[in-house]
Amino acid sequence: MKNFVFLLFIAALFSSCNQTPTEKAKELLQKPATFEQAGKQAEELVKLMTPAERFKLVGGDVMGTFPIKRLGIPAVHFTDASAGIRKNKNYYYDKTTAFPCPQLLAATWDTTMAYQYSRAIGEECRASGIHFLLGPGMNIMRNSLCGRNFEYVGEDPYLAGQIIASYVRGLQSIGTAATLKHFAGNETDFRRRLSNSIISDRALHEIYLQPFKQGVDAGAKAVMTSYNLVNGEWAAQNKHLVTDILKDQFGFKGLVMTDWNSVWNGEKFIQSGVDLEMPTGLAMQRDSSKIFGSKRIDQMAKEILRTCIYAGFYDKNYRDSSLINNWDERAKIAYQTNLEGIVLLKNKGILPIDPTTVKGKILVAGNNAMRKELAGGGSAHVHGYDNKTYLEMVKETFGEDNVNYVEDPSTKDLRSASKIILFCGFPEKGKDAESEGRDRPFVLPDNDLITKAVSLNKNAIVCLQTGGPVQMEWEDQPAAIIQAFYGGQTGSSALMDILTGKANPSGKLPYTFEKRFADSPAAGYDQITSEKLKRVPDDEILPERLANVFTNDKDTARFYTYDDTYSEGIFVGYRWYDKKGLDVRFPFGYGLSYTTYAYDSLNVNKKGDNVVVSFDVKNTGKRAGDEIAQVYVTDKKCSVERPLKELKGFKRISLAPGETKKVELTLKPDAFKFWDESTKHWKLEPGVFNIKVGASSRDIRLNEDVTL
């Protein structure tokens, strides 16, 4: 028996020695049981690769990793974006579902919905052979003009983190990798490759990095760096940001990639801790004489391979075409997300509208009434299928003979209409569109139309298709105002069901609706003059042929950066407006319903290191509905300045008319901590904390102190 075992060992050794590199690579690409084993396999694969192949791998391809054909290492595919798949002719699909934008998803305050939403997107990725979804996005809404706010999840790090964690789990439950973006401090798209976000260490940790930390803790397999500089260094070259914080402090062990064409200095880049320069390693190519064949390139290649091996991305059966047929279920999830996220901002009793009681013509107008694809622009734009415009759905709902569409309504048109429904937002294309690569105005293109319509007709309803606040000096006049966001392919049908009362609105704002942009902590950032620009060192200027890739102004701006100083520190969003005592249009966490809710019986009790908060919520109206109860914490006395309140818990609950439910939330010690810049750690100072429970950040119904 011993001789037999010895002969088997010799045979295996002989077989291994006679394996070709391709055969050995095939074995090493198999998915192992542990992440540690994946690392060992990746290390062996790197040894089989030539220096040129390793260099090619870490430079990427147009939308994925570069295949190493000699060893049979296939390409791994990426796709945009967070609200579904942006169609790409290189993949298998001929249509994809357009889900509501992530900002609307955040307005649901529903982590279960976030899981279902992203899992549905993951199905389409797996069915199409896509390995990495280049989302979710999670930059904080500090600046309401940012062209990409619709892609993100609002102004509060706790709400954003909870939604993102569920998104990551849902997407990766189907096998598709989530890519957390844009890391970090990318709160504006104004000259986005030239902005230097100056952020304090405390603000970084308490506000801007928290959603990323929650995504990492949820198991995200990838992170994408941002275009901007952070405290004087481009994010993709920022070793402190990527290595010290993301990898060492947060413990991230997946793949870190750059955003497309976001690296200036290849030598600095490879020392940052980023693993992949997308799309084709332009900066590394420029500096290849200094970095080709280095140990750091080998380590980058290993990190890419380790993540992909452990995720099973090299499995020939990764693509599961059977998943593509679940179209109806995915459309239902998109529709339900809309129903839960659309926010009713104002209602003077006109809503809901019973279509059988409408007398006279309903006038439809607004620059978004005929918009077919309800999605923001850029890489996040998902086309969808079976799209219907708002006008089409109004006609279906109220009858074509009862609807009159006028592109530019006259005074007579506005006065004579029985009701007016305005669908207003920003253009789908052009300099004022909400899209990556630019920021948008605070004033709607249709502001004059709205002002005129609401002054002439008391039955005017304004439906907004925006990714954030707009100027609204006419707010008191409309019969109703609805924030519809970008609802994707089911956005128009869901909005009609809310207008007519088939569904009860329940969304709540994931951001503050300020009255004036001048009130914002970001005010003035876009007024950049030549005196404020700073020259980039000559050794970090790319060749002239790449000028258009890196800047919006190839003749001058490419040589300069500008500072975007977050001088408000941790006081962003409602924290800022509370601190300054500023009146706002609509507060964070706000949203109306067709029913009403009462809060009662608050109990706050310590349980070990945790604080258990319980209270009753009652539906005091005549319709079933969902309420989103919110828990805020106030540190009554602290050695550092803290916000007047901070969101630390929430619960979405469904209630029948007259029904009461007890809500119980557990606040862990982290809910009471702040980032101590002197020790570089989280700190809980003993003292008295006030627990606030309410329907929005400025509608607190109950409160009670607890001593820790």
XYZ file of C-alpha atoms in Angstrom:
708
model
C 0.000 0.000 0.000
C 2.834 2.381 0.906
C 4.513 1.655 -2.421
C 1.220 2.384 -4.231
C 0.814 5.774 -2.514
C 4.440 6.596 -3.313
C 3.890 5.731 -6.967
C 0.797 7.987 -7.078
C 2.845 10.840 -5.607
C 5.591 10.347 -8.177
C 3.008 10.216 -10.975
C 1.354 13.438 -9.792
C 4.741 15.138 -9.496
C 5.728 13.954 -12.975
C 2.392 15.127 -14.366
C 2.788 18.545 -12.700
C 6.296 18.939 -14.050
C 5.072 18.186 -17.556
C 2.153 20.619 -17.455
C 2.253 23.424 -19.951
C 1.891 26.973 -18.520
C -1.598 27.115 -20.016
C -2.638 23.872 -18.332
C -1.263 25.014 -15.000
C -2.987 28.389 -15.375
C -6.291 26.624 -16.033
C -6.031 24.855 -12.676
C -5.046 28.043 -10.864
C -8.085 29.908 -12.230
C -10.518 27.566 -10.464
C -12.547 29.092 -7.621
C -11.153 27.976 -4.233
C -12.899 27.643 -0.891
C -11.099 30.515 0.826
C -9.857 33.996 0.013
C -6.413 33.040 1.318
C -6.190 30.153 -1.143
C -7.239 32.490 -3.952
C -4.256 34.652 -3.020
C -1.886 31.695 -3.305
C -3.301 30.741 -6.700
C -3.019 34.344 -7.888
C 0.614 34.466 -6.764
C 1.408 31.345 -8.774
C -0.401 32.773 -11.802
C 1.655 35.951 -11.633
C 4.833 33.818 -11.780
C 3.612 32.253 -15.018
C 3.100 35.658 -16.634
C 5.744 37.656 -18.441
C 6.493 41.204 -17.228
C 4.719 42.517 -20.334
C 1.595 40.466 -19.531
C 1.517 41.700 -15.939
C 1.870 45.278 -17.138
C -0.945 44.764 -19.612
C -3.224 43.272 -16.957
C -2.888 46.168 -14.511
C -3.605 48.685 -17.286
C -7.008 47.282 -18.121
C -8.996 47.227 -21.325
C -11.803 49.520 -22.475
C -14.497 48.002 -20.204
C -12.790 45.294 -18.208
C -9.515 43.526 -17.657
C -7.187 42.644 -20.507
C -7.193 38.918 -21.401
C -3.898 37.034 -21.222
C -4.519 34.717 -24.138
C -1.229 32.812 -23.923
C -2.263 31.462 -20.512
C -5.975 31.226 -21.203
C -6.847 33.971 -18.682
C -10.068 35.473 -20.023
C -11.172 39.091 -19.791
C -13.413 40.131 -16.919
C -16.215 42.486 -17.977
C -17.403 45.753 -16.400
C -20.532 47.779 -17.059
C -22.218 51.015 -15.963
C -24.107 51.912 -13.740
C -26.110 51.983 -10.488
C -29.718 52.034 -11.768
C -29.408 49.120 -14.150
C -27.160 48.286 -17.085
C -26.228 50.912 -19.630
C -26.415 49.068 -22.930
C -23.134 48.131 -24.549
C -22.940 46.444 -27.942
C -20.073 44.229 -26.756
C -22.294 42.209 -24.402
C -25.105 39.713 -24.914
C -28.187 41.733 -23.969
C -30.427 43.601 -26.401
C -32.433 45.356 -23.691
C -32.057 46.125 -19.995
C -34.405 47.305 -17.253
C -34.228 51.003 -16.354
C -34.679 51.151 -12.591
C -35.407 54.375 -10.695
C -32.289 56.380 -9.879
C -30.466 55.518 -6.622
C -31.499 58.842 -5.099
C -35.132 57.733 -5.406
C -34.139 54.372 -3.925
C -32.742 56.249 -0.921
C -36.057 58.108 -0.630
C -37.756 54.755 0.108
C -35.713 54.423 3.332
C -36.228 50.701 2.705
C -33.206 48.428 3.000
C -35.213 45.391 1.903
C -36.179 47.206 -1.292
C -32.535 48.178 -1.848
C -31.591 44.489 -1.653
C -34.299 43.433 -4.126
C -33.484 46.333 -6.459
C -29.794 45.479 -6.733
C -30.334 41.727 -6.892
C -32.595 42.296 -9.893
C -29.824 44.308 -11.568
C -27.392 41.529 -10.724
C -29.604 39.045 -12.557
C -29.205 40.979 -15.780
C -25.450 41.225 -15.225
C -25.058 37.452 -14.732
C -27.289 36.744 -17.706
C -25.100 39.003 -19.830
C -21.724 37.729 -18.632
C -20.895 40.906 -16.705
C -18.706 40.481 -13.640
C -18.411 43.986 -12.142
C -21.193 46.543 -11.994
C -19.565 49.972 -11.764
C -21.771 51.033 -8.887
C -23.291 51.822 -6.493
C -22.377 55.497 -6.256
C -22.414 57.007 -2.772
C -20.866 60.457 -2.697
C -22.560 62.731 -0.199
C -24.966 65.416 -1.416
C -23.060 68.401 -0.068
C -23.716 70.425 -3.180
C -27.236 70.381 -4.643
C -25.933 71.421 -8.077
C -23.701 68.372 -8.549
C -24.646 66.806 -11.872
C -24.400 63.280 -10.454
C -26.495 63.643 -7.297
C -29.239 61.511 -8.850
C -26.732 58.622 -8.975
C -26.004 58.886 -5.257
C -28.030 58.335 -2.085
C -28.474 61.678 -0.391
C -26.814 63.860 2.224
C -26.766 61.706 5.351
C -23.967 59.158 5.906
C -26.093 56.845 8.044
C -29.005 56.596 5.601
C -26.591 56.320 2.675
C -24.593 53.608 4.438
C -27.661 51.510 5.237
C -28.958 51.693 1.655
C -25.502 50.969 0.212
C -24.871 47.972 2.472
C -28.151 46.384 1.351
C -27.407 47.229 -2.276
C -24.025 45.482 -2.053
C -25.502 42.380 -0.415
C -28.318 42.148 -2.940
C -26.118 42.576 -5.999
C -23.448 40.153 -4.797
C -26.000 37.544 -3.693
C -26.434 36.771 -7.387
C -22.663 36.682 -8.028
C -22.090 40.125 -9.580
C -19.452 42.312 -7.897
C -20.351 45.746 -6.552
C -17.939 48.625 -7.199
C -18.177 51.383 -4.581
C -17.634 54.795 -6.167
C -16.280 57.476 -6.263
C -13.628 57.228 -3.542
C -13.630 59.957 -2.306
C -14.706 63.591 -1.864
C -16.307 63.776 -5.317
C -19.193 66.094 -4.417
C -19.030 68.220 -7.570
C -18.585 67.535 -11.276
C -17.550 71.121 -12.039
C -14.146 70.710 -13.763
C -14.098 67.372 -12.012
C -10.528 66.423 -12.888
C -9.215 69.689 -11.518
C -11.054 70.160 -8.222
C -9.112 69.715 -4.991
C -11.488 68.687 -2.195
C -9.996 69.994 1.030
C -11.659 67.991 3.805
C -10.747 67.689 7.477
C -9.898 64.279 8.882
C -12.984 64.376 11.093
C -15.337 65.295 8.245
C -13.840 62.568 6.064
C -14.476 59.894 8.683
C -17.818 61.057 10.072
C -19.441 62.087 6.787
C -17.775 61.317 3.468
C -16.221 57.900 4.083
C -19.024 56.356 6.124
C -21.069 54.976 3.187
C -17.880 53.444 1.761
C -17.094 51.854 5.122
C -20.585 50.332 5.242
C -20.143 49.017 1.701
C -16.788 47.478 2.608
C -18.280 45.873 5.714
C -21.063 44.430 3.537
C -18.416 42.648 1.459
C -18.056 44.793 -1.672
C -15.517 43.296 -4.039
C -14.352 46.511 -5.723
C -13.831 50.230 -5.140
C -13.384 52.935 -7.782
C -11.375 56.061 -7.043
C -12.582 59.523 -8.079
C -11.346 62.150 -10.525
C -10.704 64.925 -8.025
C -7.790 65.612 -5.723
C -8.262 65.003 -1.998
C -6.245 67.322 0.214
C -3.752 68.058 -2.551
C -3.329 64.678 -4.246
C -5.393 63.035 -6.968
C -7.519 60.284 -5.453
C -6.008 57.597 -7.676
C -2.509 58.606 -6.546
C -3.440 59.142 -2.896
C -1.665 56.525 -0.790
C -3.118 57.838 2.467
C -6.640 57.521 1.112
C -6.282 54.140 -0.604
C -3.702 52.238 1.442
C -3.831 53.812 4.898
C -7.599 54.269 5.108
C -9.330 51.938 2.630
C -7.052 48.919 2.887
C -5.445 49.170 6.320
C -8.079 50.966 8.413
C -11.240 49.675 6.700
C -9.746 46.258 5.941
C -10.778 46.225 2.273
C -9.367 43.213 0.443
C -10.907 43.459 -3.015
C -9.959 45.174 -6.265
C -9.333 48.937 -6.374
C -9.636 50.517 -9.808
C -9.442 54.073 -11.092
C -12.185 55.984 -12.776
C -11.567 56.261 -16.502
C -8.518 58.403 -17.407
C -7.984 59.842 -13.929
C -4.243 59.345 -13.374
C -1.547 61.947 -14.032
C 1.611 60.357 -12.648
C 2.134 56.635 -13.246
C 5.012 56.367 -10.790
C 2.967 57.870 -7.945
C -0.047 55.854 -9.000
C 1.466 52.414 -8.550
C 2.553 53.300 -4.991
C -0.957 54.438 -3.962
C -2.451 50.992 -3.438
C -4.753 51.112 -6.477
C -4.594 47.896 -8.512
C -5.967 48.777 -11.937
C -5.619 51.901 -14.102
C -8.621 52.141 -16.385
C -9.136 52.036 -19.252
C -5.740 51.314 -20.831
C -3.090 52.413 -18.357
C -2.174 55.667 -20.109
C -0.215 57.180 -17.207
C 1.639 53.927 -16.553
C 2.519 53.710 -20.236
C 4.010 57.188 -20.074
C 6.118 56.236 -17.040
C 6.817 52.664 -18.130
C 10.596 53.150 -18.121
C 10.423 53.777 -14.355
C 7.892 51.146 -13.314
C 7.910 48.281 -15.846
C 8.757 44.964 -14.191
C 8.607 46.345 -10.645
C 7.432 44.342 -7.638
C 4.552 46.744 -7.186
C 3.217 45.885 -10.661
C 3.384 42.208 -9.679
C 1.416 42.938 -6.490
C -1.242 44.845 -8.453
C -1.631 41.914 -10.850
C -1.963 39.542 -7.911
C -4.743 41.644 -6.327
C -6.727 41.666 -9.565
C -6.380 37.924 -10.059
C -7.097 37.098 -6.404
C -10.400 39.001 -6.412
C -11.535 37.484 -9.708
C -10.482 33.945 -8.802
C -12.245 34.028 -5.438
C -15.402 35.494 -7.007
C -15.493 32.665 -9.575
C -15.263 35.066 -12.503
C -13.044 32.727 -14.524
C -15.610 29.923 -14.358
C -16.759 29.089 -17.885
C -20.309 28.779 -16.527
C -20.352 32.244 -14.943
C -22.798 33.570 -17.495
C -26.284 32.266 -16.640
C -28.550 33.079 -19.568
C -31.588 31.549 -17.823
C -31.774 34.589 -15.538
C -32.581 36.976 -18.372
C -36.202 35.836 -18.719
C -37.372 37.309 -15.424
C -38.394 40.624 -17.038
C -41.812 40.990 -15.426
C -40.512 40.510 -11.889
C -37.729 43.045 -12.397
C -40.207 45.566 -13.792
C -42.394 45.041 -10.704
C -39.424 45.773 -8.440
C -38.680 48.940 -10.403
C -42.334 49.981 -10.137
C -42.554 49.256 -6.397
C -39.373 51.245 -5.795
C -41.045 54.221 -7.465
C -44.184 53.845 -5.351
C -42.129 53.801 -2.139
C -39.740 56.592 -3.127
C -41.748 59.315 -4.894
C -42.164 62.175 -2.390
C -45.319 64.222 -1.962
C -44.046 67.678 -0.953
C -47.290 69.650 -0.832
C -50.992 68.879 -1.117
C -53.805 71.367 -0.598
C -56.399 68.621 -0.902
C -56.360 68.223 -4.681
C -54.750 64.782 -4.455
C -55.643 62.052 -4.950
C -57.639 62.672 -8.119
C -60.485 60.300 -8.955
C -60.387 59.983 -12.780
C -64.165 59.377 -12.895
C -64.902 62.778 -11.353
C -62.726 64.930 -13.616
C -64.721 67.589 -15.440
C -63.214 69.701 -18.171
C -59.824 69.439 -19.806
C -56.624 68.618 -17.933
C -53.805 70.712 -19.359
C -50.410 68.976 -19.521
C -47.250 71.001 -20.067
C -43.604 71.146 -19.063
C -40.299 70.284 -20.675
C -40.349 66.710 -19.319
C -43.920 65.814 -20.322
C -42.705 64.232 -23.555
C -39.477 62.796 -22.166
C -39.286 59.116 -23.049
C -36.361 57.974 -20.920
C -36.636 59.084 -17.293
C -32.960 58.810 -16.425
C -30.132 61.214 -15.723
C -27.276 61.541 -18.171
C -23.806 60.103 -18.613
C -22.651 56.653 -17.590
C -25.705 56.283 -15.327
C -28.195 56.645 -18.173
C -30.126 53.405 -18.653
C -32.411 53.321 -21.694
C -34.885 50.697 -20.529
C -37.687 49.274 -22.660
C -41.457 49.830 -22.927
C -40.896 53.416 -21.799
C -43.945 55.651 -21.649
C -43.909 59.413 -21.360
C -45.829 61.233 -18.650
C -48.159 62.586 -21.321
C -48.944 59.093 -22.585
C -49.742 57.914 -19.063
C -51.928 60.946 -18.295
C -53.957 60.167 -21.409
C -54.217 56.495 -20.472
C -55.283 57.397 -16.946
C -57.782 60.186 -17.583
C -58.822 59.483 -21.158
C -57.332 61.053 -24.249
C -60.365 63.270 -24.822
C -59.940 64.792 -21.355
C -56.308 65.802 -21.837
C -54.876 68.748 -23.706
C -51.101 68.973 -24.193
C -49.689 72.406 -25.012
C -45.957 72.905 -25.329
C -46.120 76.642 -24.637
C -49.516 77.330 -23.034
C -51.058 80.770 -23.277
C -52.700 82.688 -20.451
C -56.067 81.555 -21.798
C -54.934 77.895 -21.853
C -53.788 78.085 -18.246
C -56.864 79.870 -16.924
C -59.399 77.682 -18.699
C -57.981 74.293 -17.707
C -59.873 72.345 -15.060
C -56.530 71.116 -13.768
C -52.928 71.625 -14.818
C -50.234 68.983 -14.467
C -46.736 70.287 -15.111
C -43.839 67.868 -15.624
C -40.738 69.972 -15.181
C -37.060 69.239 -14.888
C -33.794 69.701 -16.705
C -33.243 68.856 -20.385
C -32.187 65.349 -21.309
C -29.132 66.689 -23.135
C -27.123 69.891 -23.266
C -25.174 72.065 -20.853
C -28.009 72.257 -18.299
C -28.755 68.520 -18.188
C -28.215 66.564 -14.980
C -25.296 64.410 -15.979
C -21.743 63.509 -15.124
C -19.094 65.915 -16.319
C -20.964 69.068 -15.323
C -23.050 70.643 -12.605
C -26.497 72.019 -13.320
C -28.301 75.284 -12.508
C -30.413 75.875 -9.412
C -33.179 77.476 -11.509
C -35.388 75.204 -13.614
C -35.654 75.983 -17.333
C -39.451 75.926 -16.807
C -39.399 78.235 -13.786
C -41.248 81.013 -15.645
C -43.889 78.560 -16.903
C -44.493 77.258 -13.384
C -44.683 80.770 -11.934
C -47.224 81.791 -14.533
C -49.319 78.616 -14.308
C -49.651 78.564 -10.507
C -50.578 82.251 -10.436
C -53.367 81.779 -12.976
C -54.855 78.450 -11.909
C -55.394 77.258 -8.325
C -55.571 73.634 -9.508
C -52.000 73.403 -10.804
C -49.924 70.365 -9.839
C -46.136 70.538 -10.233
C -44.263 67.251 -10.725
C -40.490 67.619 -10.564
C -38.017 65.392 -12.388
C -34.755 66.455 -10.760
C -31.877 65.042 -8.762
C -32.172 67.623 -6.030
C -33.464 71.021 -4.900
C -34.341 73.845 -7.265
C -35.387 77.454 -6.850
C -39.032 77.482 -5.829
C -40.215 80.975 -4.927
C -43.652 79.850 -6.180
C -43.877 77.053 -3.569
C -46.963 78.399 -1.722
C -49.165 78.600 -4.822
C -49.479 75.139 -6.431
C -52.286 72.813 -5.360
C -49.688 70.048 -5.062
C -45.967 69.479 -5.569
C -44.379 66.076 -6.105
C -40.707 65.143 -6.287
C -40.640 62.304 -8.816
C -36.833 62.143 -9.299
C -35.815 59.990 -12.314
C -38.111 56.993 -12.226
C -36.801 54.897 -15.103
C -39.160 52.885 -17.273
C -41.912 52.577 -14.625
C -41.680 56.149 -13.374
C -44.631 57.535 -15.321
C -47.025 54.696 -14.460
C -46.104 54.789 -10.758
C -46.610 58.555 -10.600
C -50.067 58.230 -12.133
C -51.011 55.642 -9.509
C -49.958 58.069 -6.783
C -51.810 61.008 -8.362
C -54.995 58.956 -8.585
C -54.700 57.328 -5.168
C -54.152 53.757 -6.278
C -51.027 54.062 -4.155
C -50.446 56.171 -1.063
C -47.229 58.237 -1.298
C -44.668 57.332 1.353
C -41.251 58.486 0.178
C -39.227 60.909 2.290
C -36.469 63.234 1.160
C -32.918 61.872 1.525
C -31.648 65.454 1.382
C -32.573 68.979 2.480
C -34.458 71.142 -0.010
C -32.852 74.523 0.625
C -34.592 77.796 -0.291
C -31.575 79.436 -1.912
C -28.350 77.919 -3.138
C -26.639 80.822 -1.373
C -27.670 79.109 1.893
C -25.709 75.975 1.013
C -22.277 75.204 2.501
C -21.135 74.727 -1.118
C -22.232 78.192 -2.257
C -19.703 79.970 -4.455
C -17.649 76.899 -5.346
C -18.382 77.313 -9.062
C -17.233 80.935 -9.227
C -13.682 79.975 -10.120
C -11.506 82.718 -11.571
C -7.992 82.608 -12.949
C -6.718 84.094 -9.679
C -7.948 81.032 -7.766
C -6.370 78.439 -10.044
C -3.137 76.724 -9.068
C -0.546 75.524 -11.544
C 0.040 71.789 -11.708
C 3.754 70.831 -11.554
C 5.188 70.400 -15.031
C 6.082 66.765 -14.411
C 2.386 66.010 -13.895
C 1.137 67.474 -17.156
C 0.147 64.877 -19.708
C 1.039 65.165 -23.393
C -1.058 67.573 -25.438
C -2.866 64.706 -27.162
C -4.529 63.799 -23.852
C -5.565 67.312 -22.872
C -9.223 66.815 -23.813
C -9.401 63.617 -21.796
C -8.353 65.302 -18.591
C -10.010 68.695 -18.683
C -12.883 70.746 -19.974
C -10.595 73.558 -21.162
C -7.629 72.180 -23.047
C -5.887 75.527 -23.532
C -5.614 76.704 -19.929
C -7.442 74.680 -17.282
C -5.383 71.545 -17.778
C -2.424 73.283 -16.207
C -4.327 74.241 -13.071
C -6.415 72.984 -10.166
C -8.779 74.814 -7.864
C -9.552 74.317 -4.184
C -13.035 73.266 -3.111
C -12.736 73.769 0.638
C -15.233 71.951 2.849
C -14.999 74.688 5.455
C -18.236 73.554 7.118
C -16.504 70.397 8.310
C -19.034 67.829 9.546
C -21.909 70.296 9.213
C -23.317 69.239 5.859
C -26.979 68.885 4.875
C -29.457 69.230 7.735
C -26.536 69.469 10.162
C -25.556 72.744 8.437
C -29.056 74.239 8.286
C -29.673 73.338 11.940
C -26.373 74.887 13.038
C -27.023 78.097 11.099
C -30.683 78.287 12.097
C -31.665 78.611 8.437
C -35.211 78.119 7.214
C -35.441 75.466 4.501
C -37.981 74.692 1.799
C -38.423 71.069 2.842
C -36.316 69.364 5.524
C -34.341 66.150 5.344
C -36.608 63.162 5.997
C -39.768 65.031 4.960
C -42.652 63.612 2.938
C -46.448 63.736 3.025
C -49.054 60.980 2.813
C -52.792 60.681 2.123
C -53.144 59.642 5.755
C -51.728 60.875 9.084
C -49.627 59.323 11.830
C -49.263 59.838 15.576
C -46.261 58.936 17.750
C -46.498 57.941 21.405
C -45.083 55.913 24.324
C -41.353 56.502 23.904
C -39.086 54.319 26.047
C -35.304 54.590 26.047
C -33.433 51.899 27.958
C -29.823 50.818 28.246
C -29.155 47.170 27.505
C -25.501 46.358 28.027
C -23.502 48.680 25.765
C -26.545 49.368 23.600
C -29.526 51.697 23.888
C -32.930 50.270 22.985
C -35.454 52.819 21.689
C -39.129 51.818 21.452
C -42.238 53.831 20.620
C -45.702 53.476 19.093
C -46.812 54.746 15.702
C -50.525 54.928 14.885
C -52.258 55.510 11.571
C -54.820 58.150 12.543
C -56.300 58.518 9.054
C -58.681 56.558 6.863
C -56.206 55.040 4.401
C -53.557 52.367 4.726
C -50.065 53.721 4.383
C -46.360 53.430 5.154
C -44.639 55.727 7.633
C -40.893 56.178 7.973
C -40.046 56.791 11.622
C -36.663 58.391 12.262
C -34.415 58.356 15.338
C -31.885 61.140 15.899
C -29.239 61.528 18.609
C -28.081 64.747 20.281
C -24.936 64.882 22.425
C -25.945 67.473 25.029
C -22.414 68.309 26.164
C -19.173 67.394 24.445
C -15.532 68.514 24.258
C -15.946 69.071 20.509
C -18.770 70.739 18.624
C -21.343 68.247 17.408
C -24.500 68.599 15.296
C -27.792 69.489 16.956
C -29.011 66.096 15.842
C -27.751 63.131 13.810
C -29.775 60.354 12.198
C -28.881 57.031 13.843
C -31.898 54.810 13.109
C -35.064 54.522 11.025
C -37.863 52.097 10.331
C -40.378 51.855 7.512
C -43.698 50.449 8.775
C -47.016 49.612 7.080
C -50.189 50.525 8.948
C -53.871 49.934 8.262
C -56.326 52.724 9.170
C -56.457 53.025 12.961
C -53.676 50.477 13.452
C -50.878 50.985 15.997
C -47.488 49.257 15.858
C -44.615 49.310 18.301
C -41.268 50.170 16.746
C -38.056 49.040 18.433
C -34.596 50.106 17.333
C -31.243 49.296 18.923
C -28.546 51.964 18.947
C -25.077 50.486 19.276
C -22.170 52.415 20.830
C -21.096 53.693 17.385
C -24.273 55.794 17.299
C -22.855 58.011 20.041
C -19.231 58.341 18.920
C -17.324 61.060 17.084
C -13.992 60.964 15.259
C -11.216 62.239 17.531
C -8.629 63.941 15.329
C -6.004 63.923 18.086
C -6.038 60.137 18.555
C -7.230 59.213 15.022
C -9.883 56.955 16.540
C -13.609 56.958 17.266
C -14.441 58.250 20.726
C -17.472 57.941 22.995
C -17.473 60.624 25.675
C -19.592 59.746 28.716
C -22.498 62.104 29.249
C -26.166 62.776 28.554
C -27.620 62.123 25.107
C -31.081 63.121 23.930
C -32.914 60.575 21.804
C -35.297 62.222 19.336
C -38.034 60.410 17.400
C -39.898 62.036 14.568
C -41.351 62.111 11.077
C -38.519 64.274 9.684
C -35.405 66.061 10.886
C -37.602 69.075 11.735
C -40.704 67.236 12.875
C -39.595 65.690 16.162
C -42.538 64.145 18.023
C -40.885 62.506 21.057
C -37.619 62.818 22.957
C -35.954 61.412 26.067
C -32.511 61.610 27.678
C -30.183 58.712 28.343
C -26.871 58.807 30.258
C -23.930 56.806 28.957
